[in-house]
Amino acid sequence: GAHSLLAGRGTPAIRRALLHASAATLDALPPVVSAEPPSHPSFELLSVEMVEEYTMKVARYRHIKSGAEVISAQADDENKVFGIAFRTPVSDSTGVPHILEHSVLCGSDKYTSKEPFTELLKGSLQTFLNAFTYPDRTCYPVASLNTKDFYNLVNVYLDAVLSPRAKRDPAVFAQEGWHYELEDPSEPLTYKGVVFNEMKGVYSSPESLLYRASQQSTFPDTTYASDSGGDPAVIPDLTFEQFTAFHDAYYHPSNSRIFFYGDDDPASRLALLDEYLSPFTAPEAPVPSKIETQRLISETRRVVERFPASPEEAKEDAPSRMLMLNWLLNEEPLEPVDELALTVLDELLMGTRTSVLYKAMAESGLGSAVVGGGLSDELKQATFSVGLKGVKADDLPKAEMLAIETLTKAAQSGFEADAIEAAVNTLEFQLREMNTGGFPKGLAFMLSMLPRWIYRDEEGANVADALRFEAPLSELKRRLSSGEKVFEPLLKKLLVDNQHRTVVEMRPDAGLAEEWAAAERKRLEDAKAAMAEEDIQQVITSTAELKRAQLAEDSPEALATIPRVGLADLERKVKQVPTEHSTLADGAVPLLAHPLPCAGVVYADVVLDLQRIPLSELPLLNLYTSLLTQTGTSELDATTLQRRIGARTGGIQFSTMLEQAIGDKGSVGPADAVIHKLVARGKAVGDRTGDMLDLMHAMLTDAKL
Ligand SMILES: [Zn+2]
């Protein structure tokens, strides 16, 4: 049958061939990395260091006049990344950072079309273009493979954040934030605005409300107790003056962190930045944007919040409630080895379907799905959350008890050795491979460094350390191999004995949506009642003006300010992936190898022909491929098999491939010439390639179906 290709002499031969292919690695540093970081009279070079883990040189600068901090990373990666981030802590839920994030992308001094962002999405070769509002920072990243396109994007983004039209044209705030809308004096006033509407959507989602209540209750005394995205009930409190004052204070270069990454010329980066930054002077006293620390509180707090629900969901015995337990884990930054150990602990508790806490919650029958992703470390202090949704009121105490008891038991009896091995290997594999898929790698590096960069500035913390893992990893492995219990005491300290815990219960309320709508109507009625006739006329006029402006086309001159790449800027050569052809099993099986720098990881597809499968069995194929990894084999039960895959490989999957054959001279092939294959796809570090193929072989030939 189809499986015979892997039997007999095939396996060792594939193994040898793959090992040979994996030996193709790079020895010398690429020139772009070995080059000395440039100097520039406007910049002070603060530090230069190598991040060996990812073959990257990281230079840190300060722009002397404006005070902007810059990281310029030299890496042999054509997917170039730029980002500028500002610390934007809030003290209310007007959503000012979120509205500003939208607004700065609506045109600027140099780029005068209404929405340069939309124009760039249409006409650029960008591989990433977006903006994020976090609870304490706002971040504007772009990426492109094409150098000219990349610098176009950088120019537009720098001008957008530093000189936006939104500062001088209140129509942008009205459109993106909120405004009164009225067309006829006899009609009721309404609120409109892009962020206002977006956040109404967010606030109608029960799970969003759960996560919001969890964050706010975990950090009751800091900026995280407010909603930087904006609460629809609070957004209309924000005035245009407050909005521009927020930009003045927080979008100053002295409050920014600027990041460059890739294989472009580092001197061009500094020259371009100097153009944009030199008009600004660092203030004598920097804007107070430091994110304060939440002190650990030694009592469990309970929060009950309502969410809008249907009458059916709101019935007393309906399985519609949600429960989440949240812990604040630390006041001071963790030591690197503890940080790494905590990530492994999270994998042991929540990482896979067989992880103890996830499994206990998911299989408890107390709820419909697990909520809370376990460890979260993107804010100043780490948190841990777990819970269930779709819970009956009577089962809420049971679900809470189950989480606590599962954690207590794990801290007492410990984790199984093969579970620990699998979790450590899974993490190590992810760190080494740094496979970000379609997401630019440089952006992943920037987002990893940003927390340390914005939280620890005054302590002179080494930002690049955020990417380093070799030293803490070997320390962790040393402690584990000496027989030390690493995870159990950490679990006891950070979760079991830690009383800074909030228990958030979400209750369905069939009347809540109407209650919110009524409050909004009342507010709008009061506002209208307080308006003089000419105020009402003013709202009607500005409503019409805004609509006219929104419908108006950009002038050709304004559109022409948006830089574009032309045909001449495109690479004309097609990139060829090197391919070596050989055969296995006395010429019976073709082997294609692509020798590429893969940081020591071997990627393998074993492709088996399905032509001989009877048509009647074809509908079973999807079920078959998904069962292969889930049933275990005659030697390994399902959990042991999962752990072994985790311990020895970077993952193994099965899928089917259905393609039309290529015809003569590359033409479309005959309509009935279909290629149908079963694909076993896996990845492993070079010296584990044999283990990976053995596991594939065992699942293909010996799955307990
Ligand atoms: Zn938004």
XYZ file of C-alpha atoms and ligand atoms in Angstrom:
706
model
C 0.000 0.000 0.000
C 0.875 3.623 0.193
C 3.007 3.215 3.291
C 5.550 0.903 1.794
C 7.781 3.677 0.542
C 8.983 4.359 4.056
C 9.698 0.752 4.963
C 12.965 -1.116 4.575
C 15.951 0.619 3.117
C 14.176 3.938 2.601
C 14.398 5.347 6.088
C 18.170 5.344 6.744
C 18.806 6.631 3.243
C 16.448 9.578 3.726
C 18.088 10.198 7.064
C 21.567 10.318 5.537
C 20.452 12.576 2.745
C 18.741 14.965 5.121
C 21.696 15.058 7.480
C 23.874 15.945 4.532
C 21.481 18.738 3.560
C 21.413 20.143 7.090
C 25.191 20.531 7.117
C 24.838 23.520 4.774
C 25.135 26.358 7.276
C 26.838 29.734 7.141
C 30.217 30.131 8.824
C 31.349 33.745 8.425
C 29.315 36.759 9.521
C 27.471 38.374 6.611
C 29.042 41.758 5.699
C 25.911 43.674 6.718
C 26.316 42.296 10.235
C 30.089 42.584 10.557
C 30.116 46.243 9.406
C 30.826 48.808 12.143
C 27.748 50.852 13.041
C 28.115 54.322 11.487
C 28.614 57.521 13.444
C 26.617 60.710 12.795
C 27.216 64.133 14.358
C 23.586 64.433 15.524
C 23.615 61.105 17.308
C 25.392 59.792 20.369
C 26.277 56.103 20.033
C 25.361 54.529 23.373
C 26.252 50.866 22.860
C 27.038 48.233 20.236
C 26.647 44.525 20.763
C 26.068 41.255 18.992
C 23.041 39.118 19.624
C 24.721 35.826 18.735
C 21.464 33.887 19.002
C 20.106 35.582 15.881
C 23.336 36.796 14.184
C 22.416 40.415 14.585
C 24.352 43.531 15.574
C 22.424 45.966 17.739
C 23.555 49.614 17.960
C 21.800 51.967 20.314
C 21.839 55.731 19.710
C 20.387 58.876 21.203
C 19.461 61.783 18.943
C 21.153 64.553 20.898
C 18.822 67.488 20.192
C 15.442 65.775 20.381
C 16.308 63.069 22.909
C 14.862 60.249 20.742
C 16.259 56.786 21.431
C 17.114 54.608 18.444
C 17.974 50.943 18.020
C 19.594 50.206 14.674
C 19.846 46.452 14.137
C 22.041 45.113 11.326
C 20.856 41.719 10.111
C 21.152 39.732 6.902
C 17.404 39.865 6.359
C 15.875 41.593 3.348
C 12.527 41.925 5.129
C 13.415 45.318 6.593
C 11.476 46.632 9.589
C 10.962 50.102 11.021
C 8.898 51.035 14.026
C 8.327 54.037 16.230
C 6.699 53.624 19.627
C 5.584 56.128 22.242
C 4.801 55.533 25.894
C 1.136 56.551 26.169
C -0.145 55.851 29.683
C -3.702 56.984 30.422
C -5.618 58.056 33.517
C -9.121 57.724 32.047
C -11.052 55.603 29.532
C -11.620 58.301 26.881
C -9.505 56.206 24.499
C -7.277 59.145 23.592
C -4.274 56.987 22.547
C -6.496 54.804 20.366
C -8.170 57.810 18.699
C -4.744 59.365 18.149
C -3.450 56.122 16.614
C -6.239 56.258 14.032
C -5.985 60.016 13.520
C -2.278 60.419 12.779
C -2.710 58.118 9.785
C -5.191 60.596 8.198
C -2.673 62.816 6.453
C 0.286 64.916 7.548
C 2.226 68.042 6.584
C 4.126 66.358 3.738
C 1.655 63.639 2.774
C -1.575 65.497 2.264
C -4.032 62.906 0.957
C -6.941 62.139 3.283
C -5.778 58.653 4.155
C -2.132 57.960 3.264
C -2.438 54.713 5.186
C -5.095 53.386 2.791
C -3.119 54.629 -0.222
C -0.027 52.798 1.045
C -2.008 49.598 1.576
C -3.046 49.804 -2.079
C 0.176 50.893 -3.709
C 3.112 49.744 -1.612
C 5.072 46.491 -1.606
C 4.819 46.447 2.183
C 5.039 43.127 3.991
C 3.617 44.781 7.121
C 1.808 48.057 7.706
C -0.263 48.666 10.798
C -0.438 50.434 14.153
C -1.182 49.114 17.655
C -2.556 50.749 20.798
C -1.450 48.821 23.887
C -2.620 49.619 27.410
C 0.528 51.755 27.883
C 2.153 52.365 24.489
C 1.352 53.051 20.867
C 3.423 51.457 18.172
C 3.698 52.135 14.411
C 5.553 49.389 12.500
C 6.192 48.932 8.763
C 8.151 46.343 6.778
C 9.180 45.811 3.178
C 11.602 43.723 1.120
C 12.199 46.582 -1.320
C 14.579 49.259 -0.041
C 12.979 52.179 -1.850
C 9.503 51.115 -0.776
C 10.755 50.640 2.780
C 12.071 54.198 2.994
C 8.852 55.527 1.446
C 6.943 53.867 4.268
C 9.341 55.167 6.919
C 8.967 58.720 5.608
C 5.178 58.579 5.601
C 5.026 57.075 9.106
C 7.515 59.524 10.646
C 5.707 62.517 9.170
C 2.369 61.037 10.276
C 3.284 60.636 13.940
C 5.278 63.877 14.265
C 3.271 66.309 12.062
C -0.256 64.958 11.622
C -3.089 66.937 10.023
C -5.168 65.867 13.050
C -3.337 68.480 15.157
C -4.725 71.429 13.163
C -7.904 70.014 11.598
C -10.606 69.143 14.182
C -12.495 67.234 11.460
C -10.058 64.340 11.902
C -10.822 64.068 15.609
C -14.547 64.295 14.836
C -14.318 61.540 12.243
C -11.971 59.152 14.045
C -12.960 59.910 17.659
C -16.510 61.105 18.142
C -18.921 63.834 17.042
C -22.587 64.711 17.313
C -24.552 63.924 14.199
C -27.769 65.713 13.245
C -29.420 66.426 9.894
C -32.768 67.837 10.986
C -33.418 69.950 14.111
C -36.441 67.796 14.976
C -34.462 64.529 15.086
C -32.546 63.261 18.127
C -28.758 63.799 18.308
C -26.555 60.743 17.773
C -22.877 59.959 18.380
C -20.693 58.902 15.457
C -16.969 58.216 15.131
C -14.714 55.399 13.930
C -13.197 54.545 17.318
C -16.502 55.176 19.102
C -18.189 52.615 16.828
C -15.263 50.188 16.980
C -15.326 50.196 20.793
C -19.093 49.726 20.856
C -18.435 46.512 18.986
C -15.737 45.514 21.458
C -18.003 46.277 24.423
C -20.757 44.083 23.022
C -18.439 41.060 23.144
C -18.727 39.220 26.479
C -15.202 37.852 26.226
C -13.705 41.318 25.624
C -15.504 42.516 28.748
C -14.120 39.552 30.683
C -10.519 40.330 29.691
C -11.033 44.029 30.376
C -12.432 43.342 33.864
C -9.558 40.928 34.517
C -6.870 43.462 33.588
C -8.523 46.278 35.490
C -9.041 44.248 38.652
C -5.485 42.869 38.546
C -3.978 46.378 38.287
C -6.370 48.537 40.349
C -3.822 51.298 41.076
C -2.081 51.859 37.730
C -2.723 53.036 34.183
C -3.993 49.524 33.384
C -7.128 50.206 35.460
C -8.310 52.446 32.600
C -9.163 51.357 29.062
C -6.725 52.917 26.586
C -8.953 51.691 23.739
C -11.860 53.783 25.025
C -15.112 53.022 26.821
C -18.037 54.150 24.604
C -19.668 55.680 27.677
C -16.562 57.810 28.345
C -15.202 58.565 24.844
C -17.559 61.599 24.394
C -15.914 63.252 27.437
C -12.776 63.799 25.341
C -12.290 67.282 23.880
C -10.211 68.308 20.880
C -7.978 70.367 23.215
C -7.241 67.327 25.424
C -6.595 65.299 22.287
C -3.974 67.711 20.885
C -2.417 68.193 24.340
C -1.951 64.413 24.556
C -0.124 64.478 21.221
C 2.065 67.415 22.346
C 3.109 65.579 25.486
C 3.515 61.965 24.412
C 4.303 62.083 20.683
C 7.415 64.152 21.264
C 10.602 62.416 20.034
C 11.994 62.544 23.595
C 9.223 60.085 24.553
C 9.803 57.821 21.542
C 11.662 54.585 20.860
C 12.682 54.085 17.233
C 13.697 50.754 15.730
C 15.370 49.794 12.444
C 16.194 46.261 11.362
C 17.419 44.512 8.222
C 20.039 44.635 5.482
C 19.680 48.299 4.437
C 22.455 50.863 4.909
C 22.542 51.888 8.599
C 23.950 55.343 7.702
C 20.837 56.126 5.618
C 18.681 55.382 8.648
C 20.444 58.003 10.764
C 20.437 60.620 7.991
C 16.703 60.196 7.457
C 15.905 60.263 11.174
C 17.946 63.419 11.679
C 15.783 65.211 9.092
C 12.615 64.444 11.041
C 13.955 64.751 14.585
C 16.121 67.862 14.413
C 13.188 70.365 14.494
C 12.392 69.066 18.004
C 14.208 69.929 21.234
C 14.077 67.660 24.258
C 12.169 69.383 27.087
C 14.077 70.257 30.283
C 11.815 67.974 32.272
C 10.800 64.852 30.353
C 7.067 64.128 30.085
C 6.075 61.878 32.996
C 5.262 58.735 31.052
C 6.934 56.099 33.199
C 4.602 53.181 33.843
C 4.086 52.786 37.569
C 4.290 49.449 39.377
C 1.252 47.722 40.849
C 2.074 46.668 44.416
C 1.184 43.077 45.258
C -1.947 42.923 47.415
C -2.273 39.971 49.775
C -5.949 39.240 49.387
C -8.130 37.621 46.798
C -10.635 40.050 45.345
C -13.915 39.131 43.687
C -15.420 41.040 40.816
C -18.854 40.455 39.349
C -19.641 42.163 36.063
C -22.587 41.975 33.730
C -22.544 41.418 30.008
C -25.290 41.985 27.432
C -27.082 38.711 26.717
C -30.250 37.266 25.231
C -33.170 36.351 27.539
C -32.323 32.683 26.865
C -28.697 33.166 28.036
C -29.835 35.184 31.034
C -31.971 32.368 32.494
C -30.927 31.330 35.985
C -29.744 27.811 35.015
C -28.348 28.656 31.555
C -24.733 27.569 30.949
C -23.706 31.098 29.971
C -21.586 32.474 32.793
C -17.851 33.062 32.602
C -15.263 32.758 35.316
C -11.620 33.764 35.247
C -8.905 33.640 37.885
C -6.098 36.173 37.466
C -2.799 36.501 39.275
C -0.275 39.332 39.330
C 3.054 37.501 39.448
C 5.780 40.000 40.312
C 6.650 43.499 41.433
C 10.299 43.515 40.377
C 11.519 42.229 36.988
C 12.264 38.485 37.111
C 15.783 37.101 36.712
C 16.346 35.841 33.126
C 16.457 32.195 34.224
C 13.214 32.577 36.209
C 11.610 34.309 33.256
C 12.530 31.334 31.062
C 11.446 28.828 33.717
C 8.120 30.626 33.990
C 7.590 30.252 30.236
C 8.277 26.506 30.520
C 5.938 26.306 33.521
C 3.238 27.978 31.437
C 3.806 25.367 28.706
C 3.508 22.596 31.331
C 0.253 24.053 32.669
C -1.482 25.409 29.565
C 0.666 24.795 26.447
C -1.053 21.755 24.894
C -4.246 19.771 25.245
C -2.429 17.332 27.520
C -0.993 20.084 29.823
C -2.299 19.561 33.368
C -4.282 22.730 33.979
C -5.678 23.028 30.467
C -6.687 19.367 30.457
C -8.310 19.554 33.900
C -10.371 22.610 32.970
C -11.266 21.473 29.434
C -12.318 17.972 30.466
C -14.128 18.980 33.667
C -17.526 19.237 32.016
C -18.043 22.477 33.961
C -17.865 24.790 30.960
C -17.870 24.881 27.171
C -14.313 26.174 26.627
C -11.178 27.291 28.453
C -10.577 31.069 28.601
C -7.478 32.959 29.722
C -4.244 32.172 27.938
C -2.136 31.399 31.015
C 0.999 33.550 31.209
C 0.986 37.065 29.756
C 4.171 39.109 29.840
C 3.541 42.010 27.496
C 2.736 44.523 30.249
C 5.114 45.848 32.908
C 4.357 42.968 35.276
C 3.537 39.394 34.350
C 0.063 37.957 34.890
C -1.465 34.500 34.696
C -5.114 33.849 33.836
C -7.275 30.778 33.495
C -11.020 30.185 33.485
C -14.016 28.753 31.726
C -16.887 30.094 29.686
C -20.298 28.550 29.242
C -20.600 27.760 32.958
C -23.811 27.281 34.970
C -24.179 29.468 38.064
C -24.053 26.408 40.365
C -20.781 25.269 38.808
C -18.860 28.541 39.282
C -17.443 27.590 42.730
C -16.534 24.131 41.399
C -14.618 25.630 38.459
C -12.717 27.978 40.767
C -11.915 25.134 43.172
C -10.780 22.902 40.310
C -8.249 25.475 39.074
C -6.825 26.028 42.561
C -6.708 22.323 43.398
C -5.060 21.396 40.106
C -2.332 24.001 40.674
C -1.850 22.974 44.319
C -1.582 19.320 43.378
C 0.912 20.047 40.584
C 3.067 22.067 42.980
C 3.032 19.192 45.507
C 3.428 16.127 43.328
C 5.444 17.739 40.562
C 5.515 17.276 36.813
C 6.443 14.097 34.963
C 9.985 14.001 33.577
C 8.892 13.443 29.976
C 6.423 16.336 30.224
C 9.237 18.626 31.404
C 11.556 17.400 28.650
C 8.874 18.057 26.036
C 8.087 21.541 27.387
C 11.761 22.594 27.573
C 12.437 21.277 24.071
C 9.338 22.939 22.625
C 10.430 26.291 24.023
C 14.051 25.834 22.966
C 12.938 24.903 19.459
C 10.748 27.988 19.181
C 13.540 30.266 20.416
C 16.147 28.822 18.052
C 13.947 28.540 15.005
C 12.282 31.950 15.463
C 9.813 30.944 12.770
C 7.408 33.868 12.644
C 5.617 32.637 9.524
C 4.321 35.524 7.427
C 5.057 37.980 10.231
C 8.368 39.855 9.677
C 11.075 38.453 11.931
C 12.437 41.923 12.687
C 9.034 42.980 13.950
C 8.962 40.024 16.322
C 12.388 41.162 17.607
C 11.150 44.719 18.078
C 8.027 43.636 19.940
C 10.169 41.388 22.176
C 12.519 44.225 23.059
C 9.930 46.965 23.533
C 8.750 46.015 27.048
C 12.283 46.112 28.472
C 13.016 49.254 26.460
C 10.033 51.212 27.744
C 9.844 49.892 31.311
C 13.464 49.799 32.424
C 14.943 52.900 30.833
C 16.181 54.527 34.009
C 17.893 51.392 35.230
C 20.122 51.226 32.153
C 18.788 47.759 31.382
C 20.301 46.090 28.377
C 17.465 46.020 25.836
C 19.093 43.385 23.605
C 19.090 40.970 26.549
C 15.393 40.512 25.832
C 16.420 38.389 22.811
C 19.185 36.388 24.495
C 18.383 32.898 25.695
C 21.558 30.747 25.544
C 22.838 31.615 29.023
C 19.539 31.276 30.925
C 18.674 28.155 28.912
C 21.894 26.343 29.775
C 21.498 27.456 33.415
C 17.965 26.046 33.438
C 19.120 22.774 31.857
C 22.003 22.515 34.333
C 19.648 22.907 37.281
C 17.231 20.352 35.852
C 19.935 17.782 35.159
C 21.294 18.177 38.689
C 17.915 16.881 39.848
C 16.754 20.231 41.195
C 13.006 20.780 41.263
C 12.723 24.038 39.344
C 9.072 24.403 38.399
C 7.310 23.195 41.534
C 8.697 25.907 43.885
C 8.081 28.534 41.198
C 4.478 27.378 40.833
C 4.006 27.425 44.610
C 5.453 30.908 44.973
C 3.904 32.638 41.959
C 0.447 31.029 41.886
C -0.454 28.712 44.777
C 0.770 30.949 47.636
C 0.254 34.223 45.785
C -2.834 35.965 47.120
C -2.758 38.828 44.605
C -5.572 37.110 42.814
C -8.841 38.288 41.333
C -11.799 36.078 40.564
C -13.893 37.649 37.833
C -17.403 36.381 37.252
C -19.365 37.559 34.229
C -23.152 37.445 34.555
C -25.511 37.557 31.588
C -28.020 40.410 31.700
C -30.845 40.555 29.176
C -31.560 44.190 29.970
C -28.007 45.559 29.850
C -27.859 46.486 26.161
C -31.051 48.542 26.553
C -29.768 50.047 29.831
C -26.627 51.267 28.033
C -28.659 52.551 25.078
C -31.033 54.408 27.408
C -28.133 56.066 29.249
C -26.697 57.170 25.915
C -30.086 58.520 24.747
C -30.479 60.451 28.006
C -27.038 61.946 27.666
C -27.720 62.996 24.082
C -31.115 64.465 25.020
C -29.538 66.473 27.854
C -26.826 67.702 25.493
C -29.402 68.779 22.937
C -31.585 70.440 25.583
C -28.581 72.474 26.713
C -27.890 73.707 23.160
C -29.073 77.088 21.906
C -30.703 77.157 18.491
C -27.497 78.316 16.832
C -25.560 75.438 18.493
C -27.999 72.976 16.941
C -27.607 74.691 13.587
C -23.839 74.415 14.025
C -24.109 70.617 14.559
C -26.213 70.320 11.390
C -23.682 72.344 9.430
C -20.668 70.412 10.679
C -22.434 67.071 10.081
C -22.978 68.083 6.456
C -19.416 69.386 6.130
C -17.895 66.214 7.504
C -19.978 64.070 5.150
C -18.973 66.231 2.202
C -15.291 66.004 3.165
C -15.530 62.235 3.567
C -17.098 61.817 0.123
C -14.720 64.232 -1.627
C -11.991 62.687 -3.751
C -8.365 63.527 -3.007
C -6.958 66.093 -5.423
C -4.340 64.742 -7.869
C -1.759 66.974 -6.120
C -2.550 65.465 -2.708
C -2.446 61.924 -4.093
C 0.856 62.681 -5.793
C 2.485 63.338 -2.408
C 2.170 59.631 -1.544
C 5.413 58.045 -2.707
C 5.185 54.955 -4.887
C 7.557 52.444 -6.330
C 7.739 52.150 -10.103
C 8.658 49.279 -12.406
C 12.278 50.419 -12.346
C 12.432 49.838 -8.571
C 11.448 46.186 -8.822
C 13.844 43.275 -8.758
C 13.715 41.747 -12.247
C 15.398 38.465 -11.378
C 13.296 35.606 -10.034
C 14.828 34.119 -6.887
C 15.815 30.504 -7.423
C 15.676 28.146 -4.489
C 18.646 25.782 -4.880
C 17.486 22.200 -5.400
C 19.600 19.018 -5.409
C 18.026 15.990 -7.083
C 18.899 12.446 -6.065
C 17.108 9.168 -5.415
C 16.525 6.663 -2.644
C 15.718 2.953 -2.658
C 17.662 2.119 -5.819
C 16.183 4.949 -7.781
C 12.574 4.181 -6.819
C 12.048 7.301 -4.743
C 13.095 10.799 -5.814
C 14.693 13.007 -3.167
C 14.730 16.796 -3.491
C 16.974 18.697 -1.079
C 17.148 22.485 -0.671
C 20.438 23.456 0.993
C 19.525 26.729 2.732
C 20.669 28.413 5.953
C 18.044 27.172 8.421
C 19.876 27.722 11.725
C 20.468 23.988 12.098
C 16.835 22.992 11.670
C 15.921 20.288 9.151
C 12.515 20.612 7.497
C 11.247 17.431 5.847
C 8.229 16.492 3.790
C 7.703 12.809 3.180
C 5.229 12.579 0.318
C 3.315 9.345 -0.281
C 1.253 8.543 -3.353
C -2.465 8.053 -2.788
C -3.342 6.901 -6.308
C -4.034 3.376 -5.155
C -6.623 4.318 -2.545
C -10.106 3.116 -3.569
C -12.489 5.988 -4.243
C -14.889 4.639 -1.606
C -12.245 5.286 1.078
C -11.407 8.823 -0.024
C -13.947 10.512 2.307
C -12.108 8.937 5.274
C -8.781 10.504 4.387
C -9.118 13.693 6.449
C -10.189 11.744 9.500
C -7.283 9.357 8.924
C -4.653 12.105 8.746
C -5.928 13.800 11.904
C -6.069 10.474 13.805
C -2.466 9.577 12.942
C -1.072 11.998 15.542
C -3.772 11.423 18.168
C -4.108 7.679 18.679
C -0.644 6.649 19.808
C 1.144 3.533 18.516
C 1.536 -0.031 19.785
C 4.568 1.122 21.797
C 3.576 4.677 22.824
C 0.203 5.731 24.206
C -1.284 8.995 22.901
C 0.119 11.245 25.673
C 3.587 9.670 25.521
C 3.626 10.021 21.754
C 2.655 13.709 22.003
C 5.387 14.338 24.567
C 7.972 12.506 22.498
C 7.101 14.613 19.450
C 7.478 17.693 21.693
C 10.738 16.436 23.210
C 12.486 15.389 20.012
C 11.104 17.494 17.176
C 9.666 20.883 16.385
C 6.380 19.231 15.406
C 4.967 16.643 12.980
C 1.782 17.025 10.957
C -0.054 15.060 8.299
C -2.074 16.492 5.473
C -3.154 15.725 1.929
C -2.088 17.467 -1.248
C -4.267 17.698 -4.331
C -2.781 19.320 -7.448
C -3.272 19.281 -11.171
C -0.371 17.778 -13.106
C 1.751 20.026 -15.330
C 1.387 19.233 -19.023
C 3.811 19.475 -21.926
C 6.271 22.403 -21.833
C 4.808 23.777 -18.618
C 1.267 24.039 -19.943
C -1.820 23.195 -17.905
C -2.039 19.406 -17.814
C -4.940 17.186 -18.844
C -8.072 17.786 -16.769
C -8.083 14.237 -15.376
C -4.381 14.185 -14.456
C -4.645 14.815 -10.752
C -1.819 14.373 -8.268
C -3.032 13.171 -4.892
C -0.544 12.708 -2.067
C -0.357 12.205 1.661
C 2.234 14.543 3.191
C 4.029 13.945 6.476
C 5.682 17.243 7.394
C 8.117 17.649 10.247
C 10.974 19.733 11.571
C 13.785 18.961 13.992
C 17.276 20.120 14.885
C 19.894 18.354 12.737
C 20.886 15.587 15.146
C 17.236 14.750 15.876
C 16.367 14.144 12.206
C 16.517 10.373 12.692
C 14.141 10.550 15.665
C 11.738 12.670 13.629
C 11.702 10.154 10.753
C 11.296 7.240 13.189
C 8.268 8.971 14.743
C 6.766 9.662 11.310
C 7.378 6.058 10.366
C 5.779 4.763 13.568
C 2.662 6.885 13.092
C 2.302 5.924 9.433
C 2.772 2.202 9.927
C 1.741 1.552 13.512
C -0.946 4.073 14.550
C -3.503 2.411 16.843
C -6.467 3.200 14.611
Zn -8.998 50.922 16.247
